GROMACS .gro file of C-alpha atoms in nm:
model
  229
    1UNK     CA    1   3.933   2.937  -4.444
    2UNK     CA    2   3.924   2.806  -4.092
    3UNK     CA    3   4.193   2.551  -4.016
    4UNK     CA    4   3.948   2.368  -3.793
    5UNK     CA    5   3.731   2.259  -4.083
    6UNK     CA    6   3.784   1.905  -4.219
    7UNK     CA    7   3.992   1.909  -4.537
    8UNK     CA    8   3.842   1.716  -4.828
    9UNK     CA    9   4.068   1.632  -5.121
   10UNK     CA   10   3.866   1.625  -5.444
   11UNK     CA   11   4.054   1.432  -5.714
   12UNK     CA   12   3.894   1.484  -6.055
   13UNK     CA   13   4.019   1.607  -6.392
   14UNK     CA   14   3.687   1.775  -6.483
   15UNK     CA   15   3.695   2.148  -6.397
   16UNK     CA   16   3.315   2.161  -6.382
   17UNK     CA   17   3.315   1.906  -6.099
   18UNK     CA   18   3.543   2.132  -5.896
   19UNK     CA   19   3.336   2.438  -5.981
   20UNK     CA   20   3.026   2.255  -5.855
   21UNK     CA   21   3.168   2.065  -5.557
   22UNK     CA   22   3.401   2.335  -5.425
   23UNK     CA   23   3.130   2.583  -5.318
   24UNK     CA   24   2.898   2.300  -5.208
   25UNK     CA   25   3.160   2.146  -4.978
   26UNK     CA   26   3.257   2.490  -4.850
   27UNK     CA   27   2.892   2.566  -4.765
   28UNK     CA   28   2.866   2.230  -4.588
   29UNK     CA   29   3.152   2.320  -4.357
   30UNK     CA   30   3.446   2.151  -4.529
   31UNK     CA   31   3.768   2.287  -4.677
   32UNK     CA   32   3.790   2.153  -5.035
   33UNK     CA   33   4.133   2.088  -5.186
   34UNK     CA   34   4.158   2.044  -5.563
   35UNK     CA   35   4.365   1.784  -5.748
   36UNK     CA   36   4.341   1.726  -6.123
   37UNK     CA   37   4.581   1.430  -6.156
   38UNK     CA   38   4.688   1.125  -5.963
   39UNK     CA   39   5.038   1.258  -5.899
   40UNK     CA   40   4.893   1.581  -5.764
   41UNK     CA   41   4.658   1.378  -5.543
   42UNK     CA   42   4.947   1.180  -5.395
   43UNK     CA   43   5.142   1.498  -5.321
   44UNK     CA   44   4.849   1.679  -5.162
   45UNK     CA   45   4.741   1.374  -4.964
   46UNK     CA   46   5.091   1.351  -4.818
   47UNK     CA   47   5.131   1.722  -4.742
   48UNK     CA   48   4.780   1.847  -4.661
   49UNK     CA   49   4.659   1.542  -4.463
   50UNK     CA   50   4.294   1.546  -4.578
   51UNK     CA   51   4.022   1.401  -4.357
   52UNK     CA   52   3.865   1.236  -4.662
   53UNK     CA   53   3.930   1.190  -5.035
   54UNK     CA   54   3.669   1.206  -5.310
   55UNK     CA   55   3.827   1.017  -5.598
   56UNK     CA   56   3.732   0.992  -5.964
   57UNK     CA   57   3.870   0.682  -6.137
   58UNK     CA   58   3.922   0.834  -6.482
   59UNK     CA   59   4.235   1.041  -6.425
   60UNK     CA   60   4.469   1.146  -6.710
   61UNK     CA   61   4.796   1.010  -6.568
   62UNK     CA   62   4.704   0.710  -6.354
   63UNK     CA   63   4.389   0.505  -6.327
   64UNK     CA   64   4.206   0.559  -6.001
   65UNK     CA   65   4.199   0.185  -5.935
   66UNK     CA   66   4.580   0.193  -5.927
   67UNK     CA   67   4.587   0.512  -5.724
   68UNK     CA   68   4.385   0.372  -5.432
   69UNK     CA   69   4.653   0.128  -5.305
   70UNK     CA   70   4.919   0.400  -5.349
   71UNK     CA   71   4.715   0.628  -5.122
   72UNK     CA   72   4.642   0.346  -4.879
   73UNK     CA   73   5.015   0.283  -4.840
   74UNK     CA   74   5.042   0.596  -4.623
   75UNK     CA   75   4.691   0.731  -4.567
   76UNK     CA   76   4.420   0.601  -4.334
   77UNK     CA   77   4.159   0.865  -4.424
   78UNK     CA   78   3.839   0.743  -4.591
   79UNK     CA   79   3.836   0.725  -4.970
   80UNK     CA   80   3.498   0.771  -5.140
   81UNK     CA   81   3.508   0.691  -5.511
   82UNK     CA   82   3.290   0.924  -5.720
   83UNK     CA   83   3.291   0.788  -6.074
   84UNK     CA   84   3.083   0.744  -6.388
   85UNK     CA   85   3.201   0.383  -6.401
   86UNK     CA   86   2.899   0.199  -6.267
   87UNK     CA   87   2.989  -0.160  -6.351
   88UNK     CA   88   2.981  -0.403  -6.062
   89UNK     CA   89   3.337  -0.521  -6.124
   90UNK     CA   90   3.464  -0.163  -6.103
   91UNK     CA   91   3.290  -0.113  -5.768
   92UNK     CA   92   3.420  -0.441  -5.629
   93UNK     CA   93   3.776  -0.368  -5.747
   94UNK     CA   94   3.774  -0.021  -5.588
   95UNK     CA   95   3.639  -0.149  -5.257
   96UNK     CA   96   3.880  -0.442  -5.252
   97UNK     CA   97   4.168  -0.201  -5.324
   98UNK     CA   98   4.084   0.001  -5.012
   99UNK     CA   99   3.806   0.246  -5.097
  100UNK     CA  100   3.545   0.297  -4.826
  101UNK     CA  101   3.247   0.379  -5.045
  102UNK     CA  102   3.142   0.425  -5.408
  103UNK     CA  103   2.908   0.689  -5.551
  104UNK     CA  104   2.809   0.687  -5.917
  105UNK     CA  105   2.801   0.995  -6.137
  106UNK     CA  106   2.570   1.171  -6.188
  107UNK     CA  107   2.502   1.193  -5.816
  108UNK     CA  108   2.263   1.381  -5.590
  109UNK     CA  109   2.455   1.631  -5.376
  110UNK     CA  110   2.251   1.545  -5.066
  111UNK     CA  111   2.342   1.177  -5.099
  112UNK     CA  112   2.711   1.253  -5.151
  113UNK     CA  113   2.718   1.478  -4.845
  114UNK     CA  114   2.546   1.205  -4.643
  115UNK     CA  115   2.807   0.949  -4.756
  116UNK     CA  116   3.081   1.192  -4.657
  117UNK     CA  117   2.930   1.239  -4.311
  118UNK     CA  118   2.903   0.864  -4.258
  119UNK     CA  119   3.264   0.803  -4.367
  120UNK     CA  120   3.398   1.082  -4.145
  121UNK     CA  121   3.190   0.965  -3.850
  122UNK     CA  122   3.322   0.611  -3.886
  123UNK     CA  123   3.678   0.739  -3.912
  124UNK     CA  124   3.632   0.944  -3.596
  125UNK     CA  125   3.486   0.653  -3.404
  126UNK     CA  126   3.741   0.408  -3.538
  127UNK     CA  127   3.691   0.040  -3.605
  128UNK     CA  128   3.586  -0.185  -3.320
  129UNK     CA  129   3.897  -0.285  -3.130
  130UNK     CA  130   3.964  -0.606  -2.935
  131UNK     CA  131   3.901  -0.402  -2.620
  132UNK     CA  132   3.552  -0.309  -2.739
  133UNK     CA  133   3.328  -0.566  -2.573
  134UNK     CA  134   2.980  -0.455  -2.681
  135UNK     CA  135   2.860  -0.340  -3.023
  136UNK     CA  136   2.526  -0.162  -3.029
  137UNK     CA  137   2.355  -0.102  -3.364
  138UNK     CA  138   1.994   0.015  -3.349
  139UNK     CA  139   1.791  -0.240  -3.151
  140UNK     CA  140   2.071  -0.497  -3.179
  141UNK     CA  141   2.331  -0.546  -2.906
  142UNK     CA  142   2.627  -0.777  -2.967
  143UNK     CA  143   2.812  -0.891  -2.654
  144UNK     CA  144   3.149  -1.015  -2.778
  145UNK     CA  145   3.285  -1.186  -2.461
  146UNK     CA  146   2.957  -1.374  -2.409
  147UNK     CA  147   2.916  -1.442  -2.780
  148UNK     CA  148   2.556  -1.327  -2.757
  149UNK     CA  149   2.339  -1.106  -2.974
  150UNK     CA  150   1.997  -0.982  -2.868
  151UNK     CA  151   1.726  -0.743  -2.982
  152UNK     CA  152   1.639  -0.494  -2.708
  153UNK     CA  153   1.542  -0.703  -2.405
  154UNK     CA  154   1.458  -1.021  -2.599
  155UNK     CA  155   1.635  -1.350  -2.522
  156UNK     CA  156   1.967  -1.402  -2.705
  157UNK     CA  157   1.946  -1.500  -3.071
  158UNK     CA  158   2.031  -1.861  -3.154
  159UNK     CA  159   2.320  -1.824  -3.399
  160UNK     CA  160   2.550  -2.089  -3.540
  161UNK     CA  161   2.925  -2.020  -3.508
  162UNK     CA  162   2.938  -1.919  -3.876
  163UNK     CA  163   2.637  -1.689  -3.844
  164UNK     CA  164   2.794  -1.531  -3.536
  165UNK     CA  165   3.121  -1.470  -3.718
  166UNK     CA  166   2.940  -1.318  -4.015
  167UNK     CA  167   2.734  -1.089  -3.790
  168UNK     CA  168   3.037  -0.966  -3.595
  169UNK     CA  169   3.240  -0.906  -3.913
  170UNK     CA  170   2.960  -0.697  -4.063
  171UNK     CA  171   2.884  -0.508  -3.741
  172UNK     CA  172   3.247  -0.414  -3.684
  173UNK     CA  173   3.253  -0.257  -4.029
  174UNK     CA  174   2.916  -0.088  -3.980
  175UNK     CA  175   2.844   0.180  -4.236
  176UNK     CA  176   3.100   0.045  -4.484
  177UNK     CA  177   3.048  -0.185  -4.781
  178UNK     CA  178   3.221  -0.521  -4.751
  179UNK     CA  179   3.258  -0.711  -5.076
  180UNK     CA  180   3.155  -1.072  -5.108
  181UNK     CA  181   3.519  -1.175  -5.133
  182UNK     CA  182   3.613  -0.981  -4.819
  183UNK     CA  183   3.336  -1.147  -4.620
  184UNK     CA  184   3.403  -1.495  -4.754
  185UNK     CA  185   3.774  -1.462  -4.676
  186UNK     CA  186   3.708  -1.329  -4.325
  187UNK     CA  187   3.443  -1.586  -4.229
  188UNK     CA  188   3.523  -1.896  -4.437
  189UNK     CA  189   3.890  -1.845  -4.520
  190UNK     CA  190   4.081  -1.773  -4.843
  191UNK     CA  191   3.999  -2.114  -4.993
  192UNK     CA  192   3.629  -2.020  -5.009
  193UNK     CA  193   3.675  -1.664  -5.135
  194UNK     CA  194   3.485  -1.733  -5.458
  195UNK     CA  195   3.193  -1.930  -5.310
  196UNK     CA  196   2.935  -1.651  -5.322
  197UNK     CA  197   2.648  -1.899  -5.279
  198UNK     CA  198   2.769  -1.977  -4.925
  199UNK     CA  199   2.742  -1.611  -4.841
  200UNK     CA  200   2.395  -1.563  -4.989
  201UNK     CA  201   2.260  -1.860  -4.793
  202UNK     CA  202   2.406  -1.748  -4.462
  203UNK     CA  203   2.301  -1.386  -4.511
  204UNK     CA  204   1.947  -1.513  -4.569
  205UNK     CA  205   1.958  -1.719  -4.250
  206UNK     CA  206   2.102  -1.428  -4.055
  207UNK     CA  207   1.832  -1.190  -4.177
  208UNK     CA  208   1.562  -1.434  -4.067
  209UNK     CA  209   1.710  -1.458  -3.720
  210UNK     CA  210   1.754  -1.081  -3.691
  211UNK     CA  211   1.380  -1.045  -3.738
  212UNK     CA  212   1.274  -0.682  -3.692
  213UNK     CA  213   1.639  -0.576  -3.719
  214UNK     CA  214   1.692  -0.751  -4.055
  215UNK     CA  215   1.691  -0.412  -4.227
  216UNK     CA  216   2.028  -0.338  -4.068
  217UNK     CA  217   2.188  -0.585  -4.310
  218UNK     CA  218   2.172  -0.418  -4.651
  219UNK     CA  219   2.261  -0.564  -4.989
  220UNK     CA  220   2.480  -0.372  -5.233
  221UNK     CA  221   2.376  -0.554  -5.555
  222UNK     CA  222   2.662  -0.731  -5.727
  223UNK     CA  223   2.914  -0.596  -5.475
  224UNK     CA  224   2.851  -0.717  -5.121
  225UNK     CA  225   2.681  -0.608  -4.801
  226UNK     CA  226   2.668  -0.311  -4.568
  227UNK     CA  227   2.564  -0.313  -4.202
  228UNK     CA  228   2.380   0.007  -4.116
  229UNK     CA  229   2.513   0.238  -3.849
   0.00000   0.00000   0.00000
């Protein structure tokens, strides 16, 4: 296998998943690495330096929810959870623990490959840094120093300070799901981390003001929101 291909660590205790995903990832241009347990995943993540991890939550030795923060302690690579656990609280817990995305089993291969591409692209681009002064997402341009957002050549949008903060937080994490608690903590502070109604109201206002770009702000039901790339 070519060393130049991105390494993808597949952590799953089901042999049939590896038999299916291994050839599919190889054909898509990746180098799949197999791990059947959490301990094996930690060892391979530390020694093989994967570009991305596909993680099942139902592992025989350690629950995947507990494995995510252990991986995050030393690994910055994206973690995409691929699990049969479809409950909202499971998704929220995984994302809050440090996962970048969540795909339910059974999954469509094309969708999984698309999620992988998005996660790798975001990792390559990196998060918006303080030095990044302009964020451009589709027709929307966000000028951070001027605190202005506009659609194409339209006049700047009239945003309240809270709406502006919410927009910037979402846009900086473009392509990634942010949970309700993450957004509430970032925009309103830890004391309001459980006030989901605040968030729903402001997201509604923000969508109205975004107008033809409202589709950029996508709802992940029961989990949070994702700003499109």
